[in-house]
PDB file of C-alpha atoms in Angstrom:
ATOM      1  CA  UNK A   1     124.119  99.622 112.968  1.00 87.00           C
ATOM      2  CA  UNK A   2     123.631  95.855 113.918  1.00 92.00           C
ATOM      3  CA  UNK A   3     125.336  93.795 111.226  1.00 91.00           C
ATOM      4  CA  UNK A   4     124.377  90.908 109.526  1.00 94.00           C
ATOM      5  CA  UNK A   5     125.848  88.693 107.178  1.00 94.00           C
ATOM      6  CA  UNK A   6     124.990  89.071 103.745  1.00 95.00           C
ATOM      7  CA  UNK A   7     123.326  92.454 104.090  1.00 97.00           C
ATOM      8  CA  UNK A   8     124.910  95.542 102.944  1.00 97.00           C
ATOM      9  CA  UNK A   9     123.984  98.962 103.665  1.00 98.00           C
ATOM     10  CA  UNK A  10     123.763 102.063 101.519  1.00 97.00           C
ATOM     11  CA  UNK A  11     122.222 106.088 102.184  1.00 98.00           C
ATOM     12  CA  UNK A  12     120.341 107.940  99.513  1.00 98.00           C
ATOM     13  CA  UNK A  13     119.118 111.257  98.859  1.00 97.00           C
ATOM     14  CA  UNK A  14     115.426 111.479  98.316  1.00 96.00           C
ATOM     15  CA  UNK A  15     113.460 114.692  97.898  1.00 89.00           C
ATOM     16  CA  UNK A  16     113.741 115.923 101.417  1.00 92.00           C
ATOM     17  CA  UNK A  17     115.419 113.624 103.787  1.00 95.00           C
ATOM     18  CA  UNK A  18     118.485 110.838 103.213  1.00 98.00           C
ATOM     19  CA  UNK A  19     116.802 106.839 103.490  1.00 98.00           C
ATOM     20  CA  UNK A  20     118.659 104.241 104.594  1.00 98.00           C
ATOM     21  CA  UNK A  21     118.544 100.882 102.493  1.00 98.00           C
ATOM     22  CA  UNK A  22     119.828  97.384 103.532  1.00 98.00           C
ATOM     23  CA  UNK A  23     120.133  95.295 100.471  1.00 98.00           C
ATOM     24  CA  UNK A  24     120.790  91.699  99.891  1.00 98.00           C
ATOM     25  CA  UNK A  25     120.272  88.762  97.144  1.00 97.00           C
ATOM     26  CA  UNK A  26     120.032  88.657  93.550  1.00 94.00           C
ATOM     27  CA  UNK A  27     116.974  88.456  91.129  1.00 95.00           C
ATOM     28  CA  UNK A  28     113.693  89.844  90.530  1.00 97.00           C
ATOM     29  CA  UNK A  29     113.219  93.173  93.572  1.00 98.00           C
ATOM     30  CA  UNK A  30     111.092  92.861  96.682  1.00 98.00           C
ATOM     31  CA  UNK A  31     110.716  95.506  98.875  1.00 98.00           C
ATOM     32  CA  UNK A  32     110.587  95.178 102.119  1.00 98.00           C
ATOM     33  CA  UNK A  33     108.631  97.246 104.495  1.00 98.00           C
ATOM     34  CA  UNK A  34     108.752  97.602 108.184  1.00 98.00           C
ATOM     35  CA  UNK A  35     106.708  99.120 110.945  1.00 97.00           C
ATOM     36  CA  UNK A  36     106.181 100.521 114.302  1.00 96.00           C
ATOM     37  CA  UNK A  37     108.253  99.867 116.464  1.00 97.00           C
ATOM     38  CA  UNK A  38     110.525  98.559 114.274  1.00 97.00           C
ATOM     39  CA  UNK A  39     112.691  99.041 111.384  1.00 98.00           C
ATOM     40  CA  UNK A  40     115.130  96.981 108.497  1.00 98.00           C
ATOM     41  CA  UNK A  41     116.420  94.464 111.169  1.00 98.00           C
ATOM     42  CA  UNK A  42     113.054  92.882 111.523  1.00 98.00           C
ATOM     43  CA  UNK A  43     113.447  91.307 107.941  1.00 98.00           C
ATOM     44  CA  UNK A  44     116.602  89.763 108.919  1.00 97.00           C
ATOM     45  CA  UNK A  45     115.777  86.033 108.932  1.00 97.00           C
ATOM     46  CA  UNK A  46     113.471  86.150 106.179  1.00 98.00           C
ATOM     47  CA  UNK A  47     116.116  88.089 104.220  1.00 98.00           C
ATOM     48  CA  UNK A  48     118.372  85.143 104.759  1.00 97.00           C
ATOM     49  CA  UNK A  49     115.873  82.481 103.645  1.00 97.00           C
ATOM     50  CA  UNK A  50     114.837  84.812 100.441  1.00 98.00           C
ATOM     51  CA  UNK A  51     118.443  86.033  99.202  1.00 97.00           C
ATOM     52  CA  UNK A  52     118.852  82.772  97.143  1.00 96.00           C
ATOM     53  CA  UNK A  53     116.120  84.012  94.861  1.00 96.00           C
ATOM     54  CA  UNK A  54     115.439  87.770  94.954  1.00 98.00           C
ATOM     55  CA  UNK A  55     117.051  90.550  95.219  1.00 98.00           C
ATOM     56  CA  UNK A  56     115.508  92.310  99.002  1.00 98.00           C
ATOM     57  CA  UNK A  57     115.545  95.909  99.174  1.00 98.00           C
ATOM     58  CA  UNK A  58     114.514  96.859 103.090  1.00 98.00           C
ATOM     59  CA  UNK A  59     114.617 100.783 103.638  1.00 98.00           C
ATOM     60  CA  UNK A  60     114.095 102.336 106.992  1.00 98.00           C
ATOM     61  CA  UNK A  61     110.693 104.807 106.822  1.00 98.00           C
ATOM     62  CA  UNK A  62     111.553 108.190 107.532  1.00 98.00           C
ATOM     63  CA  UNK A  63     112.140 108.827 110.577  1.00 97.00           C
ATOM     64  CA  UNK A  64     112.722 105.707 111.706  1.00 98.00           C
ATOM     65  CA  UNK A  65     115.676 103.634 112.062  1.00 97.00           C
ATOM     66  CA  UNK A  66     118.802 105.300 110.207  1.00 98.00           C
ATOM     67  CA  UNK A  67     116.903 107.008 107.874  1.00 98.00           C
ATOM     68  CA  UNK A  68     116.570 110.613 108.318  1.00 97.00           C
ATOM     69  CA  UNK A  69     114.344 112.274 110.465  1.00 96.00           C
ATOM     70  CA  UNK A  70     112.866 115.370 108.756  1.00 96.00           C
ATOM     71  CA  UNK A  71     110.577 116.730 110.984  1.00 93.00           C
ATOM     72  CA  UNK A  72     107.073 116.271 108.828  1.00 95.00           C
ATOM     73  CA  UNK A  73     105.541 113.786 106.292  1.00 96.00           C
ATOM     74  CA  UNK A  74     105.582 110.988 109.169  1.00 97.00           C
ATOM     75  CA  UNK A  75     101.909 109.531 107.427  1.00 96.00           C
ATOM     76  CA  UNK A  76     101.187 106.570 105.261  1.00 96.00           C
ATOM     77  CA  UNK A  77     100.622 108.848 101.842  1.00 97.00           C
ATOM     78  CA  UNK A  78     104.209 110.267 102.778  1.00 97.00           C
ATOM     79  CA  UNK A  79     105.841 107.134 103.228  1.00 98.00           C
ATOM     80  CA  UNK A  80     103.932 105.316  99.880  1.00 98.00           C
ATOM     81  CA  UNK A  81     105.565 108.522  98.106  1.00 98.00           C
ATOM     82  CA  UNK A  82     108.831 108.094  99.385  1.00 98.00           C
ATOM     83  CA  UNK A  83     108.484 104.448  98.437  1.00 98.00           C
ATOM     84  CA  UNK A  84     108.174 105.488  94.760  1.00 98.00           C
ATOM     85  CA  UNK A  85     110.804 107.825  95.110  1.00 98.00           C
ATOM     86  CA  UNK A  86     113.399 105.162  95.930  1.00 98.00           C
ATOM     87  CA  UNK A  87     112.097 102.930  93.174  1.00 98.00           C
ATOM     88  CA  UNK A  88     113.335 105.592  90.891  1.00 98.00           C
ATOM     89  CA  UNK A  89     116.434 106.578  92.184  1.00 97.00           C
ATOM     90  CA  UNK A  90     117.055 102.494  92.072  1.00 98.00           C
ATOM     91  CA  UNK A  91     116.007 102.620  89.009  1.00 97.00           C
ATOM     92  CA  UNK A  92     113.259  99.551  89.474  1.00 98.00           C
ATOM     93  CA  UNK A  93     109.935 100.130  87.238  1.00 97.00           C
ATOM     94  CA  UNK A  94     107.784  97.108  88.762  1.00 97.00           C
ATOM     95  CA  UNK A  95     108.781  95.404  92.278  1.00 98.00           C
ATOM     96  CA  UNK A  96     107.337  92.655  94.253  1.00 98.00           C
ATOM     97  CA  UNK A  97     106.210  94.037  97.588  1.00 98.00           C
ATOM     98  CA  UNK A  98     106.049  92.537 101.606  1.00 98.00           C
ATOM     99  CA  UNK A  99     105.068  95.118 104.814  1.00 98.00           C
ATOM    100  CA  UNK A 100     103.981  94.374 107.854  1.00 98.00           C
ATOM    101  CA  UNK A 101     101.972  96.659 110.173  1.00 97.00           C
ATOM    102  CA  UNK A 102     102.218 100.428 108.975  1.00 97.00           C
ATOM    103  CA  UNK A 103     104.838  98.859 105.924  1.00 98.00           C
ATOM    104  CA  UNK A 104     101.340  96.776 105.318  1.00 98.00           C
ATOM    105  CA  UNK A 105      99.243  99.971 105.028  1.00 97.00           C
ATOM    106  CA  UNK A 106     101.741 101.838 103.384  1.00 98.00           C
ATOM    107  CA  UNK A 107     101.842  98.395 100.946  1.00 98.00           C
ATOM    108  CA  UNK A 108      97.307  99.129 100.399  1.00 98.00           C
ATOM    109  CA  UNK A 109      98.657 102.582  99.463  1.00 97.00           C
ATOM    110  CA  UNK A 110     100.685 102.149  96.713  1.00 98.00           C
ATOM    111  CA  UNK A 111      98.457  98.826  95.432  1.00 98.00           C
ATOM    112  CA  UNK A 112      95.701 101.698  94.867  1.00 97.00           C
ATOM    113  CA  UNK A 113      97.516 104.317  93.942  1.00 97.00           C
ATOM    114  CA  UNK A 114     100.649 102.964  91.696  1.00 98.00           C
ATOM    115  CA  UNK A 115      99.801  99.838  91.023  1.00 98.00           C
ATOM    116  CA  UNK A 116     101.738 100.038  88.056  1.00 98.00           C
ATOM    117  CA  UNK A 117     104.903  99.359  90.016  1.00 98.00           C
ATOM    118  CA  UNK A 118     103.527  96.450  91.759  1.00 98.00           C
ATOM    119  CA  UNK A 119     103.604  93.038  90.393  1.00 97.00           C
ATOM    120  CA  UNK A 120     102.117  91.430  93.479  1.00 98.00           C
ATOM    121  CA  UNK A 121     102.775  91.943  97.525  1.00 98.00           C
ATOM    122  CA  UNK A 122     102.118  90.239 100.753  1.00 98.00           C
ATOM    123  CA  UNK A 123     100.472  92.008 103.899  1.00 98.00           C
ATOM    124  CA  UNK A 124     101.543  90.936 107.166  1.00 98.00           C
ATOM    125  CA  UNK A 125      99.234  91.831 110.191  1.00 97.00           C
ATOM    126  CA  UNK A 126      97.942  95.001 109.097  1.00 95.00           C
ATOM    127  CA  UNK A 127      93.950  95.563 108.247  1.00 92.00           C
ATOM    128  CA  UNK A 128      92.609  96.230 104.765  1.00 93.00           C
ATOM    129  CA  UNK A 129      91.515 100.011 103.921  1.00 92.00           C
ATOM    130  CA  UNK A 130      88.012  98.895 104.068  1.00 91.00           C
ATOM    131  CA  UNK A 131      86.675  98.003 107.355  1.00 81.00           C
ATOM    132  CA  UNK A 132      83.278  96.833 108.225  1.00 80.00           C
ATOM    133  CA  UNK A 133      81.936  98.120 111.261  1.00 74.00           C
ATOM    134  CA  UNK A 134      79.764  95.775 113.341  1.00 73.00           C
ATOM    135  CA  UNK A 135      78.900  95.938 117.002  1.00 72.00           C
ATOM    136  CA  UNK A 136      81.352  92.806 117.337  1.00 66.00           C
ATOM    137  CA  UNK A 137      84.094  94.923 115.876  1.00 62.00           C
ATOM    138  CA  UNK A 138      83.480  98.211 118.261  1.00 63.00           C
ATOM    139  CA  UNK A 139      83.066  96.041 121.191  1.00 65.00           C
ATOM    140  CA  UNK A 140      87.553  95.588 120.421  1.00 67.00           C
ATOM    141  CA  UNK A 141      88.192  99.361 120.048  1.00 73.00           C
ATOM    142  CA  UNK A 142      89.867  98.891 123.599  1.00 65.00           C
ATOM    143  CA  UNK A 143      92.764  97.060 121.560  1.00 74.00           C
ATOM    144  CA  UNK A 144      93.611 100.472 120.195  1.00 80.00           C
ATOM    145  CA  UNK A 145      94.114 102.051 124.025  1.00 84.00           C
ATOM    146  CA  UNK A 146      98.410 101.980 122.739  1.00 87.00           C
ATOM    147  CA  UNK A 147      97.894 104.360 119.495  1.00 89.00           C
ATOM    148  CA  UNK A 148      96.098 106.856 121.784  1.00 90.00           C
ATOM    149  CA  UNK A 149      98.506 106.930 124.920  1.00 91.00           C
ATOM    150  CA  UNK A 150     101.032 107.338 122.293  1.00 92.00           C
ATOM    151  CA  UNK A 151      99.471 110.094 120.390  1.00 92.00           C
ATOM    152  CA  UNK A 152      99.309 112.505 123.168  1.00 91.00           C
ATOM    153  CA  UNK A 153     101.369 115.999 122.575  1.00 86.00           C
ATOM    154  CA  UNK A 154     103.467 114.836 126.014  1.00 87.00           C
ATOM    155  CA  UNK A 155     103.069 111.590 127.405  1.00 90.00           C
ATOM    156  CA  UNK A 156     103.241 109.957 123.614  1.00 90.00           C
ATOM    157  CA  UNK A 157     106.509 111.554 123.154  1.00 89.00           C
ATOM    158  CA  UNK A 158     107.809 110.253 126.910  1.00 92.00           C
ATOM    159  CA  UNK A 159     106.540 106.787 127.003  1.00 92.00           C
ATOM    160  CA  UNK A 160     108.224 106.585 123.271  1.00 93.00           C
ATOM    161  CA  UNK A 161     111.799 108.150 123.909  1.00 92.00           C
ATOM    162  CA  UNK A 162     111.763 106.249 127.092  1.00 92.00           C
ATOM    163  CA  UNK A 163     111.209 102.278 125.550  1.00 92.00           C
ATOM    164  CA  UNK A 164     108.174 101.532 127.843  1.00 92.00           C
ATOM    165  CA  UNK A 165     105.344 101.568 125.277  1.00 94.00           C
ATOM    166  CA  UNK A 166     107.565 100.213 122.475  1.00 94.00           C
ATOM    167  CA  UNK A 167     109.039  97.712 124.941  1.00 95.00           C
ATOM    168  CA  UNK A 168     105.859  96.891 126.191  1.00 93.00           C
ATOM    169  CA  UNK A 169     104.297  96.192 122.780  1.00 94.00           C
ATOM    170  CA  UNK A 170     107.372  94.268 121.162  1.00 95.00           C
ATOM    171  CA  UNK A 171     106.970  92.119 124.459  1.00 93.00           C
ATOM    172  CA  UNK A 172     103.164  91.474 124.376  1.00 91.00           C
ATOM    173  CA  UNK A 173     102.608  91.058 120.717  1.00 88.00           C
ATOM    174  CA  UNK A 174     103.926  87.353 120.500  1.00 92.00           C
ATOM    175  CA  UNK A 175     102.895  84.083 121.077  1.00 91.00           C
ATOM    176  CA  UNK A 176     105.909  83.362 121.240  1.00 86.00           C
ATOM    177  CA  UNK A 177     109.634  85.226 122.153  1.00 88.00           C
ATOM    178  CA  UNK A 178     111.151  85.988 118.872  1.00 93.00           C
ATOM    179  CA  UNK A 179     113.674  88.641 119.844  1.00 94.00           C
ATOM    180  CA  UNK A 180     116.330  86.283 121.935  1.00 87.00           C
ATOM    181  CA  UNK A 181     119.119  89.128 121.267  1.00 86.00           C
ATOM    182  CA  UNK A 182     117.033  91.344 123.423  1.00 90.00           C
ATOM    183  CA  UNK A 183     115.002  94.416 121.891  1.00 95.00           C
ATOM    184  CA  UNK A 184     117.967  97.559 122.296  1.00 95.00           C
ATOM    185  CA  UNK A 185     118.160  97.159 118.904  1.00 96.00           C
ATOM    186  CA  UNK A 186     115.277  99.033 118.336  1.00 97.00           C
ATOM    187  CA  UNK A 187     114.898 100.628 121.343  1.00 96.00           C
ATOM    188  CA  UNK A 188     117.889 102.650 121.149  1.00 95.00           C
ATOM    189  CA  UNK A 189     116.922 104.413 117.619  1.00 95.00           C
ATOM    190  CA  UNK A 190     113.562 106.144 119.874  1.00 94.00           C
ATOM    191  CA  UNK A 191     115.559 107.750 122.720  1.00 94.00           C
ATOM    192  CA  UNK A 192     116.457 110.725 119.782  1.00 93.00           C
ATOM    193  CA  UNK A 193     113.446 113.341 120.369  1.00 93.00           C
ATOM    194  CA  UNK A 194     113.167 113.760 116.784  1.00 93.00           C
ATOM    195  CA  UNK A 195     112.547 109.878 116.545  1.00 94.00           C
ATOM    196  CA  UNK A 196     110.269 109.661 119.345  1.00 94.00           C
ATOM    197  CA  UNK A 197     108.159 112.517 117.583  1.00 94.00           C
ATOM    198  CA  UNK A 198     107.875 110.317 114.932  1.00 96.00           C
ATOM    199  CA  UNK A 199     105.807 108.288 116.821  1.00 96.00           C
ATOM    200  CA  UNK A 200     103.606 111.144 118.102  1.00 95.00           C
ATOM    201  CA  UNK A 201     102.486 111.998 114.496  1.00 95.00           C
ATOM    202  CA  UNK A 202     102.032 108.661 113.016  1.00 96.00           C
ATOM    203  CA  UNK A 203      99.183 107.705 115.503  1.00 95.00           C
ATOM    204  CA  UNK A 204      97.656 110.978 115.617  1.00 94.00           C
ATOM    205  CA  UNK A 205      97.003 110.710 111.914  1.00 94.00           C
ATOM    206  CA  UNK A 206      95.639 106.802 113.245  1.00 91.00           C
ATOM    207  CA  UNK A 207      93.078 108.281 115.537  1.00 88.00           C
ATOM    208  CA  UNK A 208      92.245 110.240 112.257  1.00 88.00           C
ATOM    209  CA  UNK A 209      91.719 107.400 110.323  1.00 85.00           C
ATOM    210  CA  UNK A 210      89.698 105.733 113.169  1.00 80.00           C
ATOM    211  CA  UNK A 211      87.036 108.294 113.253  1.00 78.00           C
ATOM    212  CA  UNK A 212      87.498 108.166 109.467  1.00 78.00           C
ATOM    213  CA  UNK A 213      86.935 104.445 109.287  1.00 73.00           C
ATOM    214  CA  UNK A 214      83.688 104.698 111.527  1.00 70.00           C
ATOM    215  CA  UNK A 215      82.034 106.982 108.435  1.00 71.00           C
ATOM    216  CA  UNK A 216      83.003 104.314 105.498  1.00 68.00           C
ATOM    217  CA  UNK A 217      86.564 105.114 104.971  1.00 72.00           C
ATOM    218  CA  UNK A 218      88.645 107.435 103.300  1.00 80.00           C
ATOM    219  CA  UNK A 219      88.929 104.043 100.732  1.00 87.00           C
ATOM    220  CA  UNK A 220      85.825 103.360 100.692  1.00 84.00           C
ATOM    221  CA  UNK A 221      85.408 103.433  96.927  1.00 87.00           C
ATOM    222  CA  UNK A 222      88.824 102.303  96.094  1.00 93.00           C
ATOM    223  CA  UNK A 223      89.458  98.971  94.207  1.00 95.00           C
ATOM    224  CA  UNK A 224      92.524  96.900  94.400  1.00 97.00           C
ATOM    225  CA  UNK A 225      94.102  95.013  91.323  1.00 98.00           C
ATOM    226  CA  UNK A 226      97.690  93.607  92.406  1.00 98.00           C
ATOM    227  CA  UNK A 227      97.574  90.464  93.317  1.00 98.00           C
ATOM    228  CA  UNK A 228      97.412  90.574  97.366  1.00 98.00           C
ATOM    229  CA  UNK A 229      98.224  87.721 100.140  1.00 98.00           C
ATOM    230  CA  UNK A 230      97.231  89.146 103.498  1.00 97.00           C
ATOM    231  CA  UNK A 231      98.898  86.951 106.127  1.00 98.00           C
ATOM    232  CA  UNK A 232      98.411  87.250 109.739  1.00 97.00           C
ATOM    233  CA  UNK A 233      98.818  85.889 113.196  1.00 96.00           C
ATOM    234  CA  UNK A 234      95.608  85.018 114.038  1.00 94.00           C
ATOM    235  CA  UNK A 235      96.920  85.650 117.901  1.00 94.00           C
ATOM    236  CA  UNK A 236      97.302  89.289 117.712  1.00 93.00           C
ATOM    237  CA  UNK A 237      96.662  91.144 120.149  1.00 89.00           C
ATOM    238  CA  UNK A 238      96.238  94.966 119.010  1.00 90.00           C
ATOM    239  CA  UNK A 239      94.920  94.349 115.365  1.00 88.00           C
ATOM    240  CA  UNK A 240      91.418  92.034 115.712  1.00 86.00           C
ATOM    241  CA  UNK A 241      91.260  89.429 112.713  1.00 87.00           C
ATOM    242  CA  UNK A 242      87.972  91.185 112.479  1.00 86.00           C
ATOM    243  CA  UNK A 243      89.319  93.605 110.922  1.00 86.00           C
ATOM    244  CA  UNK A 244      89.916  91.234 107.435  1.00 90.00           C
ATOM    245  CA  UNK A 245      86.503  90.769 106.996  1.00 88.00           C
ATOM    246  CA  UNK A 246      84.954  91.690 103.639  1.00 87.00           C
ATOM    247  CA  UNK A 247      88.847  92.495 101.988  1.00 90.00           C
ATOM    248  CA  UNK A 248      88.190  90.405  98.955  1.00 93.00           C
ATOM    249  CA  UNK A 249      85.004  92.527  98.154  1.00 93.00           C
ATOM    250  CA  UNK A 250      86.855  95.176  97.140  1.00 94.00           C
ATOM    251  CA  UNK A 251      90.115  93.846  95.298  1.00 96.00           C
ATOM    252  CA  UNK A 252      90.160  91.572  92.049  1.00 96.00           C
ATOM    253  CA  UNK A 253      92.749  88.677  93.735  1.00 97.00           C
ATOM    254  CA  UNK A 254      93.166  89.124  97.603  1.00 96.00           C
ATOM    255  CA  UNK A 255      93.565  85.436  99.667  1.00 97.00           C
ATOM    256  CA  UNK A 256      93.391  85.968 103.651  1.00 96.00           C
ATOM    257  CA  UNK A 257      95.171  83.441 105.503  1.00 97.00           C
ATOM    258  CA  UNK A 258      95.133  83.297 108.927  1.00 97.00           C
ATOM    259  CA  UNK A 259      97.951  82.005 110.823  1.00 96.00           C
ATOM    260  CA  UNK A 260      97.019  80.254 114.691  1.00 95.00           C
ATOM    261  CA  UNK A 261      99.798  80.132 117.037  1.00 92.00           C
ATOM    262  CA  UNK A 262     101.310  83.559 115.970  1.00 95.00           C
ATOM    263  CA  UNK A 263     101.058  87.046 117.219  1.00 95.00           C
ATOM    264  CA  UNK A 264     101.307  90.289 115.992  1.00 95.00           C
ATOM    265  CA  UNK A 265     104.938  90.186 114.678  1.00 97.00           C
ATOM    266  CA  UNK A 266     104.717  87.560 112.708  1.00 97.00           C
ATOM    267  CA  UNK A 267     107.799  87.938 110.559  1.00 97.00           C
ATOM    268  CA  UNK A 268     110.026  87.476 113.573  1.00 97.00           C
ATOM    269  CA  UNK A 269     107.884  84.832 115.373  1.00 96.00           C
ATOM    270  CA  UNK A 270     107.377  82.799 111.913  1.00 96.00           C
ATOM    271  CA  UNK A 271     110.067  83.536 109.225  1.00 97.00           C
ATOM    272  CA  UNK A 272     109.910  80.288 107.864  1.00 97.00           C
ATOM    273  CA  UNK A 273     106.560  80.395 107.304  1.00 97.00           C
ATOM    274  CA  UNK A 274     106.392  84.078 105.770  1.00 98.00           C
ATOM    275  CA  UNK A 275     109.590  83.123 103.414  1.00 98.00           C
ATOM    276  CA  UNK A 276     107.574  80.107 102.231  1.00 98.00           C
ATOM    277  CA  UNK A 277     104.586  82.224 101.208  1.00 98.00           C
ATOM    278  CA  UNK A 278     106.598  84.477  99.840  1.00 98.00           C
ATOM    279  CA  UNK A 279     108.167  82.114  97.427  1.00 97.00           C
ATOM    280  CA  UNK A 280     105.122  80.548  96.600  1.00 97.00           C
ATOM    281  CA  UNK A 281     103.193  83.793  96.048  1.00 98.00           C
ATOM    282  CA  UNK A 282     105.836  86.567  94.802  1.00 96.00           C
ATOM    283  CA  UNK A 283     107.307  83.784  92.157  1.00 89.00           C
TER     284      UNK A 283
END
């Protein structure tokens, strides 16, 4: 476990597998949540810029990270009930909410389904539940050749467990380099088998949603009402910005900003930036 100052670390017991939860700060919660290929370390430097004023609670997803591994549930409905789970064994009724990539999805989920416990969250580089499909936007489905190659019953499980596709992705998805202290960090926690199947499962149930997304959605007739920032590097180059379009139809206060000069991990490439939004918006 990397350490970092001002972060401590805790395990708890949920339903069916033990999370892991880095914690830091004082004030009103946040949650933090991460995604592929990455885990609580990614929120470092906005954790440090964010401490002052709220209290960040960054769990690992199961199955990734430290968090336990259970064999199943490795899905976005899965990991927005887990969420909920912690909340109560924290003992938090409403919390302020940031996730990037499958922690952005994950972050839809619980807006639509428990929004109750959300007093308002930011989306980082993850599309909406409501896509439009154009001719413009299938023309990119080649962007999406990763979640395939890594959903196959054996090669998704080998280029996983051995760090090329997740190397190859945390090195292409930048504008810029934000990882200077290298990318073992988060390599390392794939090499378990158990881990790498995590992988497996989470983008077969993506190629799911693709096809679902093609016929309207499986949101389709959902409507959002927490207050939603969607924030994303405009330079990414797996998720099309294409994919925003038409968001605000379908929530009661969503704001799209789109950030040039940033890739795909955007908390790591622009911390600064996603800490300012986030004290703007979540106060």
């Amino acid at each position: 476990m990397p350490e970092v100052e001002g972060i401590e670390h805790r395990f708890i017991d949920l339903d069916d597998f033990r999370v892991h939860v880095a914690e830091a700060g004082e004030g009103d919660p946040v949650l933090l949540l991460h995604g592929w290929p990455q885990h609580w370390y990614m929120w470092r430097q906005v954790i440090e810029r964010l401490s002052p004023r709220f209290r960040l609670i960054a769990p690992d997803l199961r199955g990734f990270g430290w968090s336990e591994a259970p064999g199943q549930g490795y899905d976005p409905e899965t990991f927005a009930e887990d969420q909920l789970t912690l909340l109560d064994a924290l003992d938090i009724d409403r919390v302020r909410l940031i996730g990037h990539d499958w922690g952005g999805y994950v972050a839809f989920l619980l807006g639509l389904g428990a929004p109750e416990r959300l007093e308002r969250m930011i989306v980082l580089n993850c599309p909406h539940p409501w896509p439009r499909v154009r001719p413009r936007l299938l023309l990119q489905t080649w962007r999406s050749w990763y979640a395939v190659a890594n959903s196959l019953p054996v090669l998704g499980r080998r280029v996983t467990q051995s760090s090329s596709m997740p190397k190859f992705m945390l090195r292409t998805g930048n504008v810029a380099n934000p990882f200077p202290d290298g990318l073992d960090v988060y390599l390392d926690r794939f090499r378990d088998p158990d881990r790498a199947e995590v992988t497996v499962q989470l983008y077969r149930y993506y190629l799911r949603a693709f096809v679902q997304g093609l016929r309207g959605g499986a949101y389709r007739d959902a409507h959002l009402t927490v207050p939603t920032l969607l924030l994303f590097g405009a330079d990414d180059l797996f998720v099309p910005s294409d994919l925003l379009e038409g968001g605000e139809e379908h929530a009661d206060d969503m704001h799209i900003e789109l950030v040039p000069g940033s890739g795909h991990f955007i908390a790591n490439e622009r911390p600064d930036l996603v800490a300012r939004r986030a004290l703007a918006f979540l106060s």
